Short mmCIF file of C-alpha atoms in Angstrom, two decimals:
data_model
loop_
_atom_site.label_atom_id
_atom_site.label_comp_id
_atom_site.label_asym_id
_atom_site.label_seq_id
_atom_site.Cartn_x
_atom_site.Cartn_y
_atom_site.Cartn_z
CA MET A 1256 135.05 111.41 131.77
CA ALA A 1257 133.26 109.42 129.04
CA LEU A 1258 129.68 110.41 128.24
CA LYS A 1259 127.24 107.49 128.47
CA PRO A 1260 124.17 107.51 126.17
CA ARG A 1261 120.91 106.47 127.85
CA ILE A 1262 119.20 104.30 125.22
CA THR A 1263 115.85 102.76 126.15
CA GLU A 1264 114.84 99.28 125.06
CA SER A 1265 111.40 97.84 125.71
CA PRO A 1266 111.12 94.88 128.12
CA GLN A 1267 109.29 91.82 126.71
CA VAL A 1268 105.84 90.75 127.94
CA ARG A 1269 104.31 87.24 127.89
CA LEU A 1270 100.89 86.38 126.42
CA ILE A 1271 99.79 84.82 129.72
CA ASP A 1272 100.49 88.12 131.52
CA LEU A 1273 98.62 90.11 128.87
CA LYS A 1274 95.57 87.96 129.49
CA SER A 1275 95.77 87.85 133.30
CA LYS A 1276 97.12 91.25 134.41
CA PRO A 1277 95.59 94.74 133.90
CA PHE A 1278 97.33 95.48 130.60
CA PHE A 1279 95.83 98.30 128.50
CA ILE A 1280 96.56 97.22 124.90
CA VAL A 1281 96.94 99.93 122.26
CA ALA A 1282 97.76 99.73 118.54
CA SER A 1283 99.72 102.62 117.08
CA LEU A 1284 99.11 102.85 113.34
CA GLU A 1285 101.44 105.12 111.47
CA VAL A 1286 101.72 105.58 107.74
CA GLY A 1287 105.05 107.33 107.17
CA ASN A 1288 106.95 108.37 104.07
CA THR A 1289 109.21 105.33 104.28
CA THR A 1290 107.47 102.77 106.46
CA THR A 1291 103.94 101.87 107.52
CA LYS A 1292 103.87 100.40 111.00
CA SER A 1293 101.45 98.74 113.36
CA ILE A 1294 103.05 98.65 116.79
CA LEU A 1295 101.20 96.98 119.65
CA THR A 1296 101.93 98.24 123.15
CA ALA A 1297 100.68 97.04 126.51
CA THR A 1298 100.70 99.31 129.56
CA ASN A 1299 100.52 97.64 132.96
CA MET A 1300 98.08 99.88 134.84
CA ASP A 1301 99.52 98.82 138.21
CA THR A 1302 103.03 99.98 137.38
CA GLY A 1303 102.45 102.50 134.54
CA ARG A 1304 105.16 100.76 132.45
CA THR A 1305 104.64 100.26 128.72
CA HIS A 1306 105.91 97.16 126.90
CA ILE A 1307 106.11 96.74 123.14
CA ILE A 1308 104.34 93.48 122.19
CA ASN A 1309 105.35 93.46 118.53
CA LYS A 1310 105.75 95.59 115.46
CA VAL A 1311 104.84 94.92 111.87
CA VAL A 1312 106.72 97.19 109.48
CA ARG A 1313 106.05 97.50 105.75
CA MET A 1314 107.50 99.79 103.12
CA THR A 1315 104.94 102.50 102.26
CA ARG A 1316 106.14 102.43 98.64
CA ASP A 1317 104.55 98.94 98.36
CA VAL A 1318 101.02 100.42 98.71
CA ARG A 1319 98.88 99.46 95.71
CA PRO A 1320 98.54 102.17 93.01
CA PRO A 1321 95.25 104.15 92.95
CA LYS A 1322 92.54 102.43 90.86
CA PRO A 1323 90.57 104.30 88.16
CA GLY A 1324 88.02 106.57 89.82
CA GLU A 1325 89.91 106.86 93.13
CA THR A 1326 91.06 110.32 94.20
CA VAL A 1327 94.79 110.82 94.82
CA PHE A 1328 95.01 113.03 97.91
CA GLY A 1329 98.73 113.01 98.60
CA LYS A 1330 102.15 111.63 97.74
CA THR A 1331 105.05 110.34 99.79
CA LEU A 1332 108.38 112.19 99.66
CA THR A 1333 109.52 109.83 96.91
CA GLY A 1334 106.39 110.55 94.82
CA ILE A 1335 104.33 107.39 95.55
CA GLU A 1336 100.68 108.38 94.94
CA LEU A 1337 98.11 107.60 97.60
CA SER A 1338 94.33 107.19 97.45
CA ARG A 1339 92.09 106.93 100.52
CA GLU A 1340 91.05 103.36 99.60
CA ALA A 1341 94.64 102.16 99.02
CA VAL A 1342 95.82 103.59 102.35
CA ALA A 1343 92.85 101.98 104.14
CA GLU A 1344 93.74 98.55 102.69
CA LEU A 1345 97.41 98.90 103.67
CA VAL A 1346 96.45 99.90 107.24
CA SER A 1347 93.90 97.09 107.59
CA SER A 1348 96.30 94.32 106.51
CA THR A 1349 99.19 95.70 108.64
CA LEU A 1350 97.02 95.86 111.80
CA THR A 1351 95.50 92.41 111.16
CA GLU A 1352 98.95 90.83 110.76
CA SER A 1353 100.21 92.48 113.93
CA MET A 1354 97.24 91.19 116.01
CA GLU A 1355 97.50 87.67 114.55
CA ARG A 1356 101.22 87.51 115.34
CA ALA A 1357 100.45 88.42 118.95
CA ASN A 1358 97.65 85.79 119.16
CA LEU A 1359 95.24 88.55 120.17
CA ASP A 1360 91.69 89.26 119.02
CA ILE A 1361 90.93 92.68 117.46
CA LYS A 1362 87.40 92.85 118.87
CA THR A 1363 88.04 91.65 122.44
CA ASP A 1364 91.73 92.18 123.29
CA LEU A 1365 92.52 95.53 121.65
CA ASP A 1366 91.54 98.43 123.92
CA PHE A 1367 92.38 101.45 121.76
CA VAL A 1368 93.85 102.52 118.40
CA VAL A 1369 95.78 105.75 117.76
CA ARG A 1370 96.40 106.79 114.15
CA SER A 1371 99.04 109.18 112.84
CA THR A 1372 100.85 110.05 109.64
CA GLY A 1373 104.17 111.51 108.62
CA VAL A 1374 103.20 111.69 104.95
CA VAL A 1375 102.45 115.39 105.07
CA ALA A 1376 105.20 116.55 102.75
CA GLY A 1377 103.28 115.73 99.58
CA PHE A 1378 100.17 117.57 100.72
CA ASP A 1379 99.12 120.97 99.48
CA SER A 1380 98.09 122.36 102.84
CA PRO A 1381 98.07 121.31 106.50
CA ASP A 1382 94.26 120.76 106.22
CA ASP A 1383 94.70 117.72 103.94
CA VAL A 1384 96.02 115.81 106.96
CA GLY A 1385 92.40 115.38 108.10
CA GLU A 1386 91.54 113.42 104.95
CA PHE A 1387 94.51 111.14 105.56
CA ILE A 1388 93.50 110.45 109.18
CA LYS A 1389 90.05 109.43 107.86
CA ALA A 1390 91.73 106.94 105.50
CA LEU A 1391 93.53 105.46 108.51
CA ALA A 1392 90.18 105.19 110.35
CA ASP A 1393 88.65 103.39 107.32
CA GLY A 1394 91.48 100.85 107.50
CA CYS A 1395 90.92 100.22 111.23
CA LEU A 1396 87.18 99.67 110.68
CA MET A 1397 87.94 97.30 107.78
CA ALA A 1398 90.18 95.28 110.12
CA GLY A 1399 87.29 95.01 112.61
CA VAL A 1400 88.21 97.64 115.24
CA PRO A 1401 85.04 98.75 117.09
CA PRO A 1402 84.49 102.54 116.52
CA LYS A 1403 84.41 103.18 120.29
CA ASN A 1404 88.08 102.12 120.45
CA MET A 1405 89.13 105.12 118.40
CA THR A 1406 87.45 108.00 120.28
CA PRO A 1407 87.62 109.28 123.88
CA PRO A 1408 84.89 107.78 126.14
CA MET A 1409 82.05 110.11 127.19
CA SER A 1410 81.74 108.64 130.69
CA ILE A 1411 83.34 106.06 132.97
CA SER A 1412 80.70 103.48 131.97
CA ASN A 1413 82.16 103.51 128.41
CA ILE A 1414 85.52 102.29 129.76
CA PRO A 1415 85.98 98.49 130.05
CA LYS A 1416 85.09 97.29 133.58
CA ARG A 1417 88.61 96.05 134.40
CA PHE A 1418 90.09 99.53 133.83
CA GLN A 1419 87.41 101.64 135.53
CA LYS A 1420 89.22 101.70 138.88
CA TYR A 1421 92.33 103.15 137.16
CA SER A 1422 90.45 105.90 135.33
CA LYS A 1423 90.28 109.44 136.73
CA LEU A 1424 87.49 110.33 134.28
CA GLU A 1425 85.13 111.33 137.09
CA GLN A 1426 87.73 113.83 138.35
CA VAL A 1427 89.25 115.13 135.10
CA ILE A 1428 88.23 114.96 131.46
CA PHE A 1429 90.56 114.81 128.46
CA ASP A 1430 91.04 118.46 127.48
CA GLY A 1431 93.54 118.09 124.64
CA ALA A 1432 96.71 118.08 126.74
CA VAL A 1433 98.80 114.94 126.20
CA ALA A 1434 101.38 114.21 128.94
CA SER A 1435 100.65 117.72 130.31
CA VAL A 1436 101.55 119.72 127.19
CA THR A 1437 98.96 121.75 125.28
CA PRO A 1438 99.25 121.83 121.50
CA PRO A 1439 99.78 125.18 119.74
CA ILE A 1440 96.41 126.83 118.87
CA GLY A 1441 93.25 125.06 117.74
CA SER A 1442 92.56 121.43 118.46
CA THR A 1443 95.45 119.90 116.53
CA GLY A 1444 98.21 122.42 115.97
CA VAL A 1445 98.32 121.45 112.28
CA GLU A 1446 97.45 125.05 111.46
CA ILE A 1447 101.11 125.85 112.14
CA VAL A 1448 103.00 122.81 110.94
CA ALA A 1449 101.42 119.83 109.22
CA ASN A 1450 103.15 117.13 111.29
CA GLU A 1451 102.43 118.65 114.72
CA MET A 1452 100.59 115.50 115.82
CA GLU A 1453 103.72 113.44 115.19
CA GLY A 1454 105.64 115.86 117.42
CA GLU A 1455 102.98 115.52 120.11
CA LEU A 1456 103.15 111.71 120.09
CA ALA A 1457 106.96 111.64 120.02
CA THR A 1458 107.12 113.98 123.04
CA ALA A 1459 104.69 111.85 125.03
CA GLY A 1460 106.47 108.64 124.02
CA ILE A 1461 109.89 109.92 125.07
CA LYS A 1462 108.42 110.97 128.45
CA GLU A 1463 107.09 107.45 128.95
CA ALA A 1464 110.27 105.67 127.81
CA ALA A 1465 112.52 107.90 129.91
CA GLN A 1466 110.98 106.26 132.99
CA LEU A 1467 113.09 103.19 132.14
CA THR A 1468 116.20 105.37 132.67
CA ASP A 1469 117.50 107.80 135.31
CA VAL A 1470 116.53 110.86 133.17
CA ASP A 1471 113.50 112.81 134.46
CA PHE A 1472 112.10 113.85 131.08
CA ARG A 1473 109.25 116.07 132.17
CA ASN A 1474 108.67 119.74 131.34
CA PRO A 1475 110.57 121.76 130.22
CA CYS A 1476 111.88 119.49 127.46
CA ILE A 1477 112.91 119.24 123.82
CA SER A 1478 111.85 116.22 121.77
CA ILE A 1479 113.20 115.56 118.30
CA ASP A 1480 111.87 112.78 116.08
CA PHE A 1481 114.14 111.80 113.19
CA GLY A 1482 111.84 109.79 110.94
CA THR A 1483 112.02 110.53 107.21
CA THR A 1484 110.69 113.99 108.01
CA LEU A 1485 111.64 115.95 111.11
CA ASP A 1486 109.16 116.70 113.86
CA GLY A 1487 109.23 117.48 117.55
CA ARG A 1488 108.42 120.02 120.21
CA ILE A 1489 109.98 122.38 122.70
CA THR A 1490 107.93 122.87 125.87
CA SER A 1491 107.85 125.53 128.58
CA SER A 1492 107.91 124.86 132.32
CA ASP A 1493 104.34 126.11 133.03
CA GLN A 1494 102.09 124.14 135.38
CA PRO A 1495 99.85 122.15 135.26
CA TYR A 1496 100.22 122.24 131.46
CA ALA A 1497 103.33 123.31 129.62
CA LYS A 1498 102.91 125.29 126.41
CA THR A 1499 104.41 124.25 123.08
CA ILE A 1500 106.88 127.10 122.46
CA GLY A 1501 108.77 125.56 119.53
CA ASN A 1502 108.24 123.05 116.73
CA PHE A 1503 110.69 121.28 114.42
CA CYS A 1504 109.95 120.58 110.76
CA GLY A 1505 111.68 119.68 107.49
CA TYR A 1506 113.94 116.79 106.58
CA ALA A 1507 115.55 114.20 108.88
CA GLY A 1508 115.95 110.59 107.66
CA ALA A 1509 115.49 111.87 104.09
CA ILE A 1510 119.09 113.22 104.37
CA PRO A 1511 120.81 109.82 104.91
CA ASP A 1512 118.39 108.32 102.35
CA ALA A 1513 119.59 110.81 99.72
CA ILE A 1514 123.26 110.11 100.55
CA VAL A 1515 122.74 106.34 100.28
CA ARG A 1516 120.86 106.59 96.97
CA GLY A 1517 124.07 107.82 95.38
CA SER A 1518 125.86 104.64 96.46
CA LYS A 1519 123.85 102.51 93.97
CA VAL A 1520 123.32 99.92 96.73
CA VAL A 1521 119.61 100.85 96.85
CA ASP A 1522 117.06 102.07 94.31
CA SER A 1523 118.14 105.53 93.13
CA LYS A 1524 114.58 106.92 93.49
CA VAL A 1525 112.88 105.20 96.41
CA GLY A 1526 115.79 103.50 98.24
CA THR A 1527 116.34 104.24 101.95
CA ALA A 1528 119.25 104.15 104.39
CA LEU A 1529 117.18 101.67 106.41
CA GLU A 1530 117.71 98.95 103.78
CA VAL A 1531 121.50 99.31 103.74
CA PHE A 1532 122.04 99.43 107.46
CA GLU A 1533 119.94 96.38 108.14
CA LYS A 1534 122.49 94.37 106.12
CA GLU A 1535 125.71 96.30 106.90
CA LYS A 1536 127.69 96.32 110.13
CA SER A 1537 128.76 99.61 111.73
CA PRO A 1538 132.27 100.67 110.68
CA SER A 1539 135.04 99.28 112.91
CA PHE A 1540 136.99 101.44 115.33
CA LEU A 1541 140.05 101.05 113.08
CA THR A 1542 138.13 102.31 110.00
CA LEU A 1543 136.90 105.32 111.97
CA LYS A 1544 140.43 106.08 113.19
CA MET A 1545 142.14 105.69 109.80
CA LYS A 1546 139.50 107.55 107.84
CA ALA A 1547 138.75 110.24 110.43
CA LYS A 1548 140.01 113.13 108.26
CA ALA A 1549 138.05 111.97 105.18
CA ILE A 1550 134.88 111.43 107.26
CA GLU A 1551 135.15 114.91 108.72
CA ALA A 1552 135.77 116.52 105.31
CA PHE A 1553 132.77 114.78 103.69
CA ALA A 1554 130.51 115.63 106.65
CA LYS A 1555 131.57 119.28 106.36
CA ARG A 1556 130.72 119.35 102.64
CA ILE A 1557 127.30 117.84 103.31
CA HIS A 1558 126.60 120.32 106.12
CA GLU A 1559 127.24 123.17 103.70
CA LEU A 1560 124.19 121.95 101.74
CA ILE A 1561 121.96 121.57 104.83
CA ILE A 1562 120.13 124.70 105.98
CA ILE A 1563 119.00 124.82 109.61
CA GLU A 1564 117.29 128.01 110.72
CA LYS A 1565 114.26 129.66 112.22
CA VAL A 1566 111.70 129.22 109.42
CA PRO A 1567 111.48 132.50 107.44
CA LYS A 1568 108.09 134.27 107.51
CA ASN A 1569 107.49 134.04 103.76
CA ARG A 1570 107.60 130.21 103.52
CA THR A 1571 104.45 128.11 103.07
CA ARG A 1572 106.46 124.88 102.90
CA TYR A 1573 109.74 124.11 104.60
CA GLY A 1574 111.72 120.96 103.89
CA SER A 1575 108.58 120.08 101.90
CA VAL A 1576 106.34 120.20 105.02
CA PRO A 1577 103.40 122.65 104.83
CA VAL A 1578 103.93 125.40 107.43
CA ARG A 1579 102.46 128.74 108.52
CA PRO A 1580 105.23 130.77 110.18
CA ASP A 1581 102.90 133.81 110.36
CA ALA A 1582 100.33 131.89 112.46
CA ALA A 1583 103.15 130.49 114.61
CA GLU A 1584 104.52 133.95 115.34
CA GLN A 1585 101.10 135.26 116.42
CA ILE A 1586 100.88 132.72 119.22
CA GLY A 1587 104.53 132.79 120.21
CA VAL A 1588 105.68 129.47 118.70
CA ILE A 1589 109.07 129.38 117.01
CA LEU A 1590 109.43 127.05 114.03
CA ILE A 1591 112.89 125.59 113.51
CA GLY A 1592 113.42 123.90 110.15
CA CYS A 1593 115.92 121.70 108.34
CA ASP A 1594 116.08 121.92 104.55
CA VAL A 1595 118.45 120.87 101.77
CA GLY A 1596 118.43 123.76 99.31
CA GLU A 1597 114.81 124.92 99.06
CA ASN A 1598 112.31 122.11 99.73
CA GLY A 1599 114.93 119.51 98.91
CA SER A 1600 116.22 121.14 95.71
CA ASP A 1601 119.80 120.09 96.62
CA MET A 1602 119.04 116.46 97.52
CA GLY A 1603 120.69 115.38 94.23
CA LYS A 1604 123.94 116.98 95.41
CA LEU A 1605 123.82 114.81 98.55
CA SER A 1606 123.43 111.71 96.35
CA ALA A 1607 126.43 112.82 94.28
CA ILE A 1608 128.56 113.11 97.44
CA GLY A 1609 127.24 109.70 98.55
CA MET A 1610 128.41 108.22 95.25
CA GLU A 1611 131.84 109.82 95.65
CA ILE A 1612 132.29 108.51 99.21
CA CYS A 1613 131.27 105.02 98.13
CA LYS A 1614 133.66 104.96 95.15
CA THR A 1615 136.68 106.35 97.01
CA ASN A 1616 136.23 104.90 100.49
CA GLY A 1617 133.52 102.21 100.46
CA LEU A 1618 130.19 101.76 102.24
CA PRO A 1619 131.45 101.65 105.88
CA VAL A 1620 132.70 105.24 105.44
CA VAL A 1621 129.28 106.28 104.01
CA TYR A 1622 127.85 104.89 107.25
CA ALA A 1623 130.33 106.85 109.38
CA VAL A 1624 129.71 110.09 107.45
CA ILE A 1625 125.94 109.72 107.95
CA ASP A 1626 126.41 109.30 111.72
CA GLU A 1627 128.61 112.41 111.81
CA VAL A 1628 126.15 114.42 109.66
CA MET A 1629 123.04 113.53 111.69
CA ALA A 1630 124.78 114.27 115.00
CA GLY A 1631 125.66 117.68 113.54
CA VAL A 1632 122.02 118.23 112.52
CA VAL A 1633 120.88 117.60 116.12
CA CYS A 1634 123.41 120.06 117.50
CA ARG A 1635 122.54 122.75 114.96
CA LEU A 1636 118.82 122.40 115.78
CA ILE A 1637 119.53 122.64 119.52
CA LYS A 1638 121.84 125.63 118.99
CA ILE A 1639 119.04 127.56 117.23
CA ALA A 1640 116.70 126.71 120.12
CA LYS A 1641 119.34 128.01 122.53
CA ASP A 1642 119.88 131.21 120.51
CA GLU A 1643 116.10 131.80 120.45
CA GLY A 1644 115.94 131.54 124.27
CA LEU A 1645 113.93 128.30 124.28
CA ILE A 1646 116.29 126.31 126.53
CA PHE A 1647 116.02 126.63 130.32
CA GLU A 1648 118.44 125.54 133.02
CA ASP A 1649 116.53 122.27 133.61
CA THR A 1650 115.55 121.46 130.00
CA THR A 1651 116.01 117.80 129.08
CA ILE A 1652 116.47 116.51 125.51
CA GLY A 1653 114.91 113.39 123.98
CA ILE A 1654 115.70 111.89 120.59
CA THR A 1655 113.80 109.19 118.71
CA GLY A 1656 113.52 107.96 115.11
CA ARG A 1657 115.85 105.90 112.89
CA ALA A 1658 118.07 108.81 111.82
CA GLY A 1659 118.82 109.88 115.39
CA ILE A 1660 119.39 106.74 117.46
CA THR A 1661 121.07 104.16 115.19
CA GLY A 1662 124.79 103.40 114.74
CA ASN A 1663 127.24 105.67 116.52
CA LYS A 1664 124.89 108.69 116.54
CA PRO A 1665 124.05 108.76 120.29
CA LYS A 1666 127.76 109.02 121.27
CA LEU A 1667 128.48 111.68 118.64
CA ILE A 1668 125.36 113.67 119.63
CA LEU A 1669 126.39 113.72 123.30
CA LYS A 1670 129.90 114.81 122.32
CA CYS A 1671 128.71 117.83 120.34
CA LEU A 1672 125.98 118.76 122.87
CA ASP A 1673 128.70 118.73 125.52
CA GLU A 1674 130.64 121.24 123.39
CA LEU A 1675 127.54 123.52 123.33
CA LYS A 1676 127.94 123.83 127.14
CA LEU A 1677 124.19 123.57 127.82
CA ALA A 1678 124.72 121.96 131.22
CA PRO A 1679 127.32 120.03 133.21
CA LYS A 1680 126.99 116.20 132.83
CA ILE A 1681 124.92 116.58 129.66
CA ASP A 1682 124.50 112.79 129.35
CA GLU A 1683 122.27 112.85 132.46
CA ARG A 1684 119.86 115.14 130.59
CA VAL A 1685 119.58 113.35 127.23
CA VAL A 1686 117.62 110.19 126.43
CA PHE A 1687 117.49 108.13 123.20
CA VAL A 1688 114.26 106.23 122.63
CA ASP A 1689 113.20 103.39 120.33
CA ASP A 1690 109.71 103.82 118.84
CA GLY A 1691 108.88 107.12 120.52
CA LEU A 1692 105.83 107.52 118.32
CA ALA A 1693 104.26 104.16 119.23
CA ARG A 1694 104.93 104.75 122.92
CA GLY A 1695 103.34 108.17 122.49
CA ALA A 1696 100.25 106.52 121.02
CA ALA A 1697 99.98 104.40 124.19
CA VAL A 1698 100.23 107.58 126.30
CA MET A 1699 97.68 109.40 124.11
CA ALA A 1700 95.22 106.51 124.51
CA ARG A 1701 95.64 106.61 128.30
CA CYS A 1702 95.17 110.40 128.34
CA MET A 1703 91.96 110.09 126.30
CA ASN A 1704 90.64 107.51 128.78
CA SER A 1705 91.97 109.50 131.79
CA LEU A 1706 93.97 106.43 132.83
CA GLY A 1707 96.65 107.85 135.06
CA SER A 1708 99.47 106.36 137.12
CA PRO A 1709 100.06 109.06 139.80
CA GLN A 1710 102.82 106.93 141.36
CA SER A 1711 104.97 107.44 138.24
CA PRO A 1712 103.67 110.66 136.66
CA LEU A 1713 104.45 111.72 133.08
CA GLY A 1714 102.97 115.18 133.55
CA GLY A 1715 104.20 118.18 135.50
CA ARG A 1716 107.63 119.62 135.98
CA HIS A 1717 111.08 118.15 136.16
CA GLY A 1718 111.47 116.92 139.77
CA GLY A 1719 107.85 117.79 140.70
CA LYS A 1720 104.92 115.66 141.83
CA CYS A 1721 101.77 114.48 140.03
CA ILE A 1722 99.60 117.35 138.73
CA LEU A 1723 96.21 115.65 139.13
CA ALA A 1724 95.08 118.00 141.93
CA GLN A 1725 96.06 121.08 139.88
CA ARG A 1726 94.18 119.74 136.85
CA VAL A 1727 91.03 119.09 138.92
CA LYS A 1728 91.21 122.65 140.25
CA LEU A 1729 91.74 124.08 136.75
CA GLN A 1730 88.80 122.19 135.25
CA LYS A 1731 86.48 123.15 138.14
CA ARG A 1732 87.06 126.78 137.25
#
């Protein structure tokens, strides 16, 4: 029986509906290693469904260079230097363009802004993330976002009148749990792995998007976000809040980027797989059939260079992401990492293989090899989670990010997960999501404003009911 990938796509929404129906409009601003995005989402508070209004995507490498006197507080994976002022300007213009395209007003139509970053690899310690988040806030203020639209409201009177009836703020306050999962230790979890917040948003976004499918993606679950860097979470089945029992870190989309840079089709330093695959078509069925042996052999060689393991205790950086495996161990969180050599020391070898594939077989085969490699990365990550006892009989798996859901990857991922024998009918337990992070920002904004939709709950256990009553009881204590 053929396995059928569940891939979510966002339904469109009209401007007239945005203005007339109870849509909670949120901007997700994310400065990543490869792209900077402003994605506008609108959640219909009557149905709990989130629609993507539009997305404005820019290449982060196009950020202006730091001016004399500005402090450089981080670099992207490809070495682009960033100052707080330059990041703020990039964020401000990206958000402004996104609102103008949607014919919406920043001051009156935008209800909330959530900011996140994946550019943690070039930082010296997880603490530097705070400075970056401030730069994102500067950009939002420059664009005209009212400060109250970036912080949780103190009381129901701080919530816009038209949403007050949907808010449960008088029953429960926001206590740090997003979509009923508590972060590992402290307020942010960045003490353990620098991109924990990305993992939190991706998990929440996959939970929301899965409602468009027949997969019940509530706790316990595994979320994997394949942006340029890898992030994600593994949750327990505790109620009302699940614990974060695992985190992913290291490289994800940086692997196909390195392979493609060898092909000379993109810039050999800052080029990305994204640029090639926007222009190229997926390889034909005939190409895949005729070149199957070559594709498999190249994928095997690449996998020999990719290390996937439980992060060793002595590492302070893994796959160039700042980590603290010692702190993780103390609170029972297992870090699973993906590296190429040590902190990317073997990335050049991937580019060399990319060049060889391109010369001997052409670009469509590069494409096919990348699909095969990334599907293998997913399965190796899941296998470690299984070996560490982090997968339960009702665990569901969600995948988002460009290096996990494009091309033929969903089919290949299901095929190798099926071979891991995690569960019968594995395709009914796996969901592939576009823009998990932006959807997660919409969920985060609703959690901060205690805007629930008990009729289609995101929180609680697989197959269970809404956990509002349990939360009220917990907070009363």
